[in-house]
Short mmCIF file of C-alpha atoms and ligand atoms in Angstrom, two decimals:
data_model
loop_
_atom_site.label_atom_id
_atom_site.label_comp_id
_atom_site.label_asym_id
_atom_site.label_seq_id
_atom_site.Cartn_x
_atom_site.Cartn_y
_atom_site.Cartn_z
CA MET A 1 -0.90 14.36 -14.08
CA GLU A 2 -1.70 11.53 -11.42
CA VAL A 3 1.16 10.98 -8.63
CA VAL A 4 1.04 7.43 -7.69
CA THR A 5 3.06 5.13 -5.14
CA THR A 6 2.12 1.80 -5.18
CA VAL A 7 2.67 -1.04 -8.26
CA ALA A 8 -1.19 -1.63 -7.82
CA ALA A 9 -2.26 2.09 -8.61
CA VAL A 10 0.20 1.68 -11.78
CA ARG A 11 -1.15 -1.40 -13.02
CA GLU A 12 -5.04 -0.36 -12.53
CA ARG A 13 -3.99 3.17 -14.40
CA VAL A 14 -2.36 1.26 -17.46
CA ARG A 15 -5.10 -1.41 -17.57
CA LEU A 16 -7.63 1.46 -18.07
CA TRP A 17 -5.40 3.21 -20.71
CA ARG A 18 -4.88 -0.12 -22.48
CA ALA A 19 -8.58 -0.47 -22.31
CA GLU A 20 -8.92 2.95 -24.39
CA GLY A 21 -7.10 1.43 -27.13
CA SER A 22 -3.93 3.89 -25.24
CA ARG A 23 -0.16 3.06 -26.31
CA VAL A 24 2.26 3.52 -22.80
CA ALA A 25 5.51 4.59 -23.03
CA LEU A 26 7.63 4.77 -19.62
CA VAL A 27 10.77 7.13 -18.48
CA PRO A 28 12.87 5.42 -15.98
CA THR A 29 14.51 8.03 -13.66
CA MET A 30 16.27 8.42 -10.39
CA GLY A 31 14.70 11.78 -10.15
CA ASN A 32 16.32 15.37 -9.90
CA LEU A 33 15.20 15.97 -13.23
CA HIS A 34 16.59 18.11 -15.66
CA ALA A 35 16.83 19.06 -19.42
CA GLY A 36 18.03 16.06 -20.02
CA HIS A 37 15.38 14.15 -18.62
CA LEU A 38 12.67 16.55 -20.10
CA SER A 39 14.16 15.55 -23.32
CA LEU A 40 13.68 11.99 -22.86
CA LEU A 41 9.58 12.87 -21.84
CA ALA A 42 9.50 14.33 -25.37
CA ALA A 43 10.75 11.40 -27.06
CA ALA A 44 8.33 9.22 -25.00
CA ARG A 45 5.26 11.75 -25.58
CA SER A 46 6.20 11.82 -29.87
CA ARG A 47 5.72 7.72 -29.39
CA ALA A 48 2.69 7.18 -27.37
CA ASP A 49 -0.21 8.70 -25.88
CA ARG A 50 0.36 8.10 -22.31
CA VAL A 51 3.72 8.71 -20.56
CA ILE A 52 4.61 7.64 -17.21
CA THR A 53 7.91 8.56 -15.39
CA SER A 54 9.43 6.76 -12.93
CA VAL A 55 11.14 8.50 -10.02
CA PHE A 56 13.11 5.83 -7.87
CA VAL A 57 16.55 6.06 -6.21
CA ASN A 58 17.57 2.19 -6.64
CA PRO A 59 19.36 0.93 -3.81
CA LEU A 60 20.68 -2.38 -5.66
CA GLN A 61 22.42 0.07 -8.07
CA PHE A 62 24.88 1.49 -5.53
CA GLY A 63 27.52 0.02 -4.18
CA PRO A 64 28.58 -0.13 -0.55
CA ALA A 65 31.03 3.02 -0.85
CA GLU A 66 28.66 4.94 -3.67
CA ASP A 67 26.37 8.01 -3.29
CA PHE A 68 23.06 6.48 -2.33
CA ALA A 69 22.38 8.42 0.63
CA ALA A 70 23.78 11.70 -0.94
CA TYR A 71 22.19 11.44 -4.30
CA PRO A 72 19.72 14.13 -4.56
CA ARG A 73 16.27 13.60 -3.64
CA THR A 74 14.18 16.69 -4.93
CA LEU A 75 10.80 15.28 -5.40
CA ASP A 76 8.17 18.28 -5.05
CA GLU A 77 10.49 20.08 -7.56
CA ASP A 78 10.56 16.61 -9.86
CA GLU A 79 6.60 16.37 -9.71
CA ARG A 80 6.56 20.12 -10.62
CA LEU A 81 8.60 19.70 -13.75
CA LEU A 82 6.83 16.64 -15.27
CA ARG A 83 3.22 18.58 -14.72
CA GLU A 84 4.53 21.29 -16.80
CA ALA A 85 6.19 18.42 -19.40
CA HIS A 86 2.71 17.21 -19.62
CA CYS A 87 3.36 13.60 -18.06
CA ASP A 88 0.43 11.79 -17.61
CA LEU A 89 1.84 9.75 -14.35
CA LEU A 90 4.21 10.00 -12.08
CA PHE A 91 5.38 6.82 -10.51
CA ALA A 92 7.24 7.13 -7.36
CA PRO A 93 7.34 4.18 -5.15
CA PRO A 94 8.88 4.01 -1.63
CA VAL A 95 11.73 1.23 -1.63
CA ALA A 96 9.51 -1.63 0.05
CA GLU A 97 7.10 -1.41 -2.81
CA ILE A 98 10.16 -2.38 -5.05
CA TYR A 99 11.87 -4.80 -2.80
CA PRO A 100 9.09 -6.24 -0.42
CA GLU A 101 11.45 -8.57 0.54
CA GLY A 102 14.09 -5.89 2.12
CA GLY A 103 17.54 -5.66 0.76
CA ALA A 104 17.53 -9.36 0.30
CA GLN A 105 16.88 -9.55 -3.60
CA ALA A 106 17.48 -13.04 -4.58
CA THR A 107 16.72 -13.10 -7.90
CA MET A 108 19.23 -10.61 -10.09
CA ILE A 109 19.79 -10.11 -13.90
CA THR A 110 23.04 -10.21 -14.73
CA VAL A 111 23.73 -9.35 -18.82
CA ARG A 112 26.91 -11.48 -19.29
CA GLY A 113 29.87 -9.62 -21.35
CA LEU A 114 28.47 -6.31 -20.95
CA SER A 115 27.78 -5.68 -17.20
CA GLY A 116 31.76 -6.54 -15.87
CA ILE A 117 33.42 -3.93 -18.60
CA LEU A 118 34.01 -0.36 -18.96
CA CYS A 119 31.52 1.02 -16.00
CA GLY A 120 31.39 -2.32 -14.81
CA GLN A 121 34.87 -2.86 -13.62
CA PHE A 122 34.70 0.18 -11.27
CA ARG A 123 31.36 -0.21 -10.17
CA PRO A 124 30.55 -4.01 -9.18
CA GLY A 125 27.06 -4.97 -8.99
CA HIS A 126 25.85 -1.44 -10.57
CA PHE A 127 24.78 -2.90 -13.84
CA ALA A 128 22.97 -5.90 -12.28
CA GLY A 129 21.24 -3.82 -9.73
CA VAL A 130 19.96 -1.52 -13.02
CA ALA A 131 18.78 -4.64 -15.32
CA THR A 132 17.21 -6.13 -12.33
CA VAL A 133 15.31 -2.65 -11.35
CA VAL A 134 14.70 -1.87 -15.03
CA ALA A 135 12.81 -5.46 -15.48
CA LYS A 136 10.63 -4.80 -12.56
CA LEU A 137 9.53 -1.57 -13.63
CA PHE A 138 8.56 -3.21 -17.20
CA ASN A 139 6.98 -5.70 -15.45
CA ILE A 140 5.02 -3.40 -13.01
CA VAL A 141 4.09 -0.93 -16.13
CA THR A 142 4.36 -3.23 -19.58
CA PRO A 143 4.93 -0.38 -21.36
CA ASP A 144 4.99 -0.62 -25.07
CA VAL A 145 8.28 1.76 -25.29
CA ALA A 146 10.94 3.05 -22.86
CA VAL A 147 12.99 5.82 -22.98
CA PHE A 148 16.84 6.01 -21.93
CA GLY A 149 19.40 8.86 -22.17
CA GLU A 150 22.69 7.96 -24.20
CA LYS A 151 24.96 9.85 -21.91
CA ASP A 152 24.69 6.59 -19.99
CA TYR A 153 25.52 4.76 -22.77
CA GLN A 154 26.23 1.22 -21.58
CA GLN A 155 23.34 1.07 -19.74
CA PHE A 156 21.31 1.69 -22.79
CA ILE A 157 23.36 -0.87 -24.33
CA ILE A 158 22.84 -3.46 -21.49
CA ILE A 159 19.10 -2.61 -20.86
CA ARG A 160 18.48 -3.23 -25.10
CA ARG A 161 20.36 -6.58 -24.50
CA MET A 162 18.33 -7.92 -21.31
CA THR A 163 14.83 -6.62 -23.46
CA SER A 164 16.05 -8.78 -26.29
CA ASP A 165 17.34 -11.61 -24.43
CA LEU A 166 14.36 -12.08 -22.31
CA LEU A 167 11.99 -11.54 -25.15
CA LEU A 168 10.37 -8.59 -23.53
CA PRO A 169 7.42 -6.50 -25.62
CA VAL A 170 9.08 -3.38 -25.09
CA GLU A 171 10.67 -0.77 -27.68
CA ILE A 172 14.04 0.68 -26.37
CA ILE A 173 14.69 4.27 -27.07
CA GLY A 174 18.03 5.68 -26.94
CA ALA A 175 17.64 9.67 -26.09
CA PRO A 176 20.57 11.98 -27.45
CA THR A 177 22.92 13.38 -24.83
CA VAL A 178 21.89 17.41 -23.56
CA ARG A 179 24.94 19.30 -22.82
CA ALA A 180 25.34 22.61 -21.59
CA PRO A 181 26.83 25.44 -23.70
CA ASP A 182 30.70 24.43 -22.97
CA GLY A 183 29.51 20.46 -23.76
CA LEU A 184 29.53 19.30 -20.58
CA ALA A 185 26.71 16.31 -20.30
CA LEU A 186 23.78 17.42 -18.10
CA SER A 187 23.74 14.79 -15.23
CA SER A 188 22.60 15.10 -11.46
CA ARG A 189 25.81 14.54 -10.23
CA ASN A 190 27.09 17.76 -11.95
CA ARG A 191 25.58 19.38 -8.70
CA PHE A 192 28.21 17.68 -6.69
CA LEU A 193 31.08 19.52 -8.59
CA SER A 194 32.62 22.58 -7.15
CA PRO A 195 32.75 26.22 -8.70
CA ALA A 196 36.52 25.04 -9.72
CA ASP A 197 35.34 21.89 -10.45
CA ARG A 198 32.53 22.77 -13.05
CA ALA A 199 35.32 24.89 -14.50
CA VAL A 200 37.47 22.35 -15.91
CA ALA A 201 34.66 19.51 -16.26
CA PRO A 202 34.23 20.31 -19.92
CA ALA A 203 37.84 18.63 -20.47
CA ILE A 204 35.43 15.64 -20.68
CA TYR A 205 33.63 16.60 -23.92
CA HIS A 206 37.02 18.00 -25.55
CA ALA A 207 38.80 14.96 -24.83
CA LEU A 208 35.78 13.16 -26.24
CA ARG A 209 35.78 15.12 -29.14
CA ALA A 210 39.72 15.20 -30.08
CA ALA A 211 39.49 11.41 -29.91
CA VAL A 212 36.49 11.41 -32.48
CA GLU A 213 38.39 14.01 -34.85
CA ARG A 214 41.24 11.41 -35.04
CA LEU A 215 38.91 8.56 -35.94
CA GLU A 216 37.06 10.99 -38.56
CA ALA A 217 40.55 11.61 -39.91
CA GLY A 218 41.32 7.90 -40.46
CA ASP A 219 43.17 7.37 -37.61
CA ARG A 220 43.05 3.73 -36.25
CA ASP A 221 45.86 3.69 -33.69
CA PHE A 222 42.84 2.95 -30.97
CA ILE A 223 45.31 2.04 -27.93
CA GLY A 224 47.19 5.56 -28.86
CA ILE A 225 43.81 7.45 -29.17
CA GLU A 226 42.79 5.89 -26.01
CA SER A 227 45.99 6.88 -24.04
CA GLY A 228 45.71 10.33 -25.50
CA GLY A 229 42.31 10.87 -24.44
CA TRP A 230 43.47 9.49 -21.16
CA GLN A 231 46.87 12.11 -20.76
CA ALA A 232 44.20 15.03 -21.84
CA LEU A 233 41.89 14.19 -18.65
CA ALA A 234 44.98 14.01 -16.93
CA VAL A 235 46.66 17.13 -17.78
CA ALA A 236 43.07 19.03 -16.41
CA GLY A 237 43.24 17.98 -13.36
CA LEU A 238 40.49 14.67 -14.10
CA ARG A 239 41.38 11.32 -12.62
CA PRO A 240 39.87 9.11 -15.27
CA ASP A 241 38.64 5.48 -14.60
CA TYR A 242 38.63 4.71 -18.28
CA PHE A 243 39.09 5.81 -21.60
CA ALA A 244 37.98 3.75 -24.58
CA VAL A 245 37.20 3.36 -28.06
CA ARG A 246 34.64 0.47 -28.81
CA ASP A 247 32.00 -0.97 -31.41
CA ALA A 248 28.82 1.09 -30.43
CA VAL A 249 27.00 -2.07 -30.68
CA ASP A 250 28.15 -4.51 -28.59
CA LEU A 251 31.19 -2.20 -26.91
CA GLN A 252 33.98 -4.78 -27.81
CA ALA A 253 37.09 -3.71 -28.91
CA PRO A 254 36.51 -2.46 -32.93
CA ARG A 255 36.91 -4.62 -35.41
CA ALA A 256 37.06 -5.18 -39.02
CA PRO A 257 32.94 -5.32 -39.26
CA SER A 258 32.37 -2.43 -36.83
CA ARG A 259 30.25 0.12 -38.57
CA GLU A 260 29.79 2.67 -35.60
CA LEU A 261 32.26 3.28 -32.91
CA VAL A 262 31.69 5.06 -29.55
CA VAL A 263 34.03 6.51 -27.45
CA LEU A 264 33.48 6.45 -23.78
CA THR A 265 35.16 7.68 -20.57
CA ALA A 266 34.10 8.07 -16.47
CA VAL A 267 36.35 10.24 -14.57
CA ARG A 268 36.37 11.49 -11.23
CA LEU A 269 36.38 14.83 -10.37
CA GLY A 270 36.14 16.20 -6.75
CA LYS A 271 33.23 14.26 -5.16
CA ALA A 272 31.52 13.45 -8.54
CA ARG A 273 32.02 10.67 -11.01
CA LEU A 274 30.81 11.84 -14.49
CA ILE A 275 30.68 9.51 -17.65
CA ASP A 276 30.17 10.56 -20.91
CA ASN A 277 30.52 9.23 -24.46
CA LEU A 278 30.27 10.37 -28.28
CA ARG A 279 29.66 8.12 -31.05
CA LEU A 280 30.87 7.97 -34.85
CA ALA A 281 29.73 6.21 -37.76
CA LEU A 282 32.39 4.52 -40.04
CA LEU A 283 32.52 5.36 -43.89
CA ARG A 284 32.63 2.38 -46.05
O1 LIG B 301 19.29 5.89 -15.33
C1 LIG B 301 18.87 6.02 -14.10
O2 LIG B 301 18.42 7.03 -14.11
C2 LIG B 301 18.99 4.84 -13.77
O3 LIG B 301 19.86 3.95 -13.48
C3 LIG B 301 17.77 3.85 -13.97
C4 LIG B 301 17.42 3.35 -15.10
C5 LIG B 301 16.54 4.84 -13.57
C6 LIG B 301 17.27 2.73 -13.32
O4 LIG B 301 17.46 3.25 -11.96
#
């Protein structure tokens, strides 16, 4: 695996691969890789001849009071895992390579209607930071396909919409959430949990499952399901930002033509803010 830190080096490598006729996949990450990321890599590998993983903790997507400084940075370990997973190229740029103008990023991408809801309400500017950096990464790598985790479901929907709105020639693939045996979704932020917090964290998955079971049983009292989920989380000692049932395609309220629903939640637990979701198809 080659490790590069500059835009020019990535572009040159991709140019050579293209000349051989190779199909290129990108797995964008912020590092601190775990089994969830490795599943994205496997999905990328099955769709392309060459796989690039980017490791970049993007300052633009963190609010002033958020965990940018504390976000775990484990590049040596990430590099080791990526070598084992047969990644072809690791792109780990310094901040100045992605933001050469310093903190002043005059051009931002906002996916209207999707960026301000759910997590966007609690993390203003977060999704504009994500969409902007992903567009930059697409511009640098020019991948044929890019893989994102469905744990960050709102992010996945936003990137898919941005890619389609901007006519970017990149196929966007969502890879299923990887869970611990007790149901907790794997996340780099799980390392912020104390042992006591970690013990109660599976309540997130249980609350989502209970909501999905009600929906599967035909219950369409969405408000009741949302408040039931909220209550279950609060009783377990978590502090939900939201617990919502939405149309899985556009994240708006469920309505008659909705074919697939998603139940999403974000909770605060100790020092961590955790997100998770479960989807279900509606039988017609
Ligand atoms: O999901 C993440 O790790 C990040 O939001 C992403 C997509 C790499 C953009 O910084």
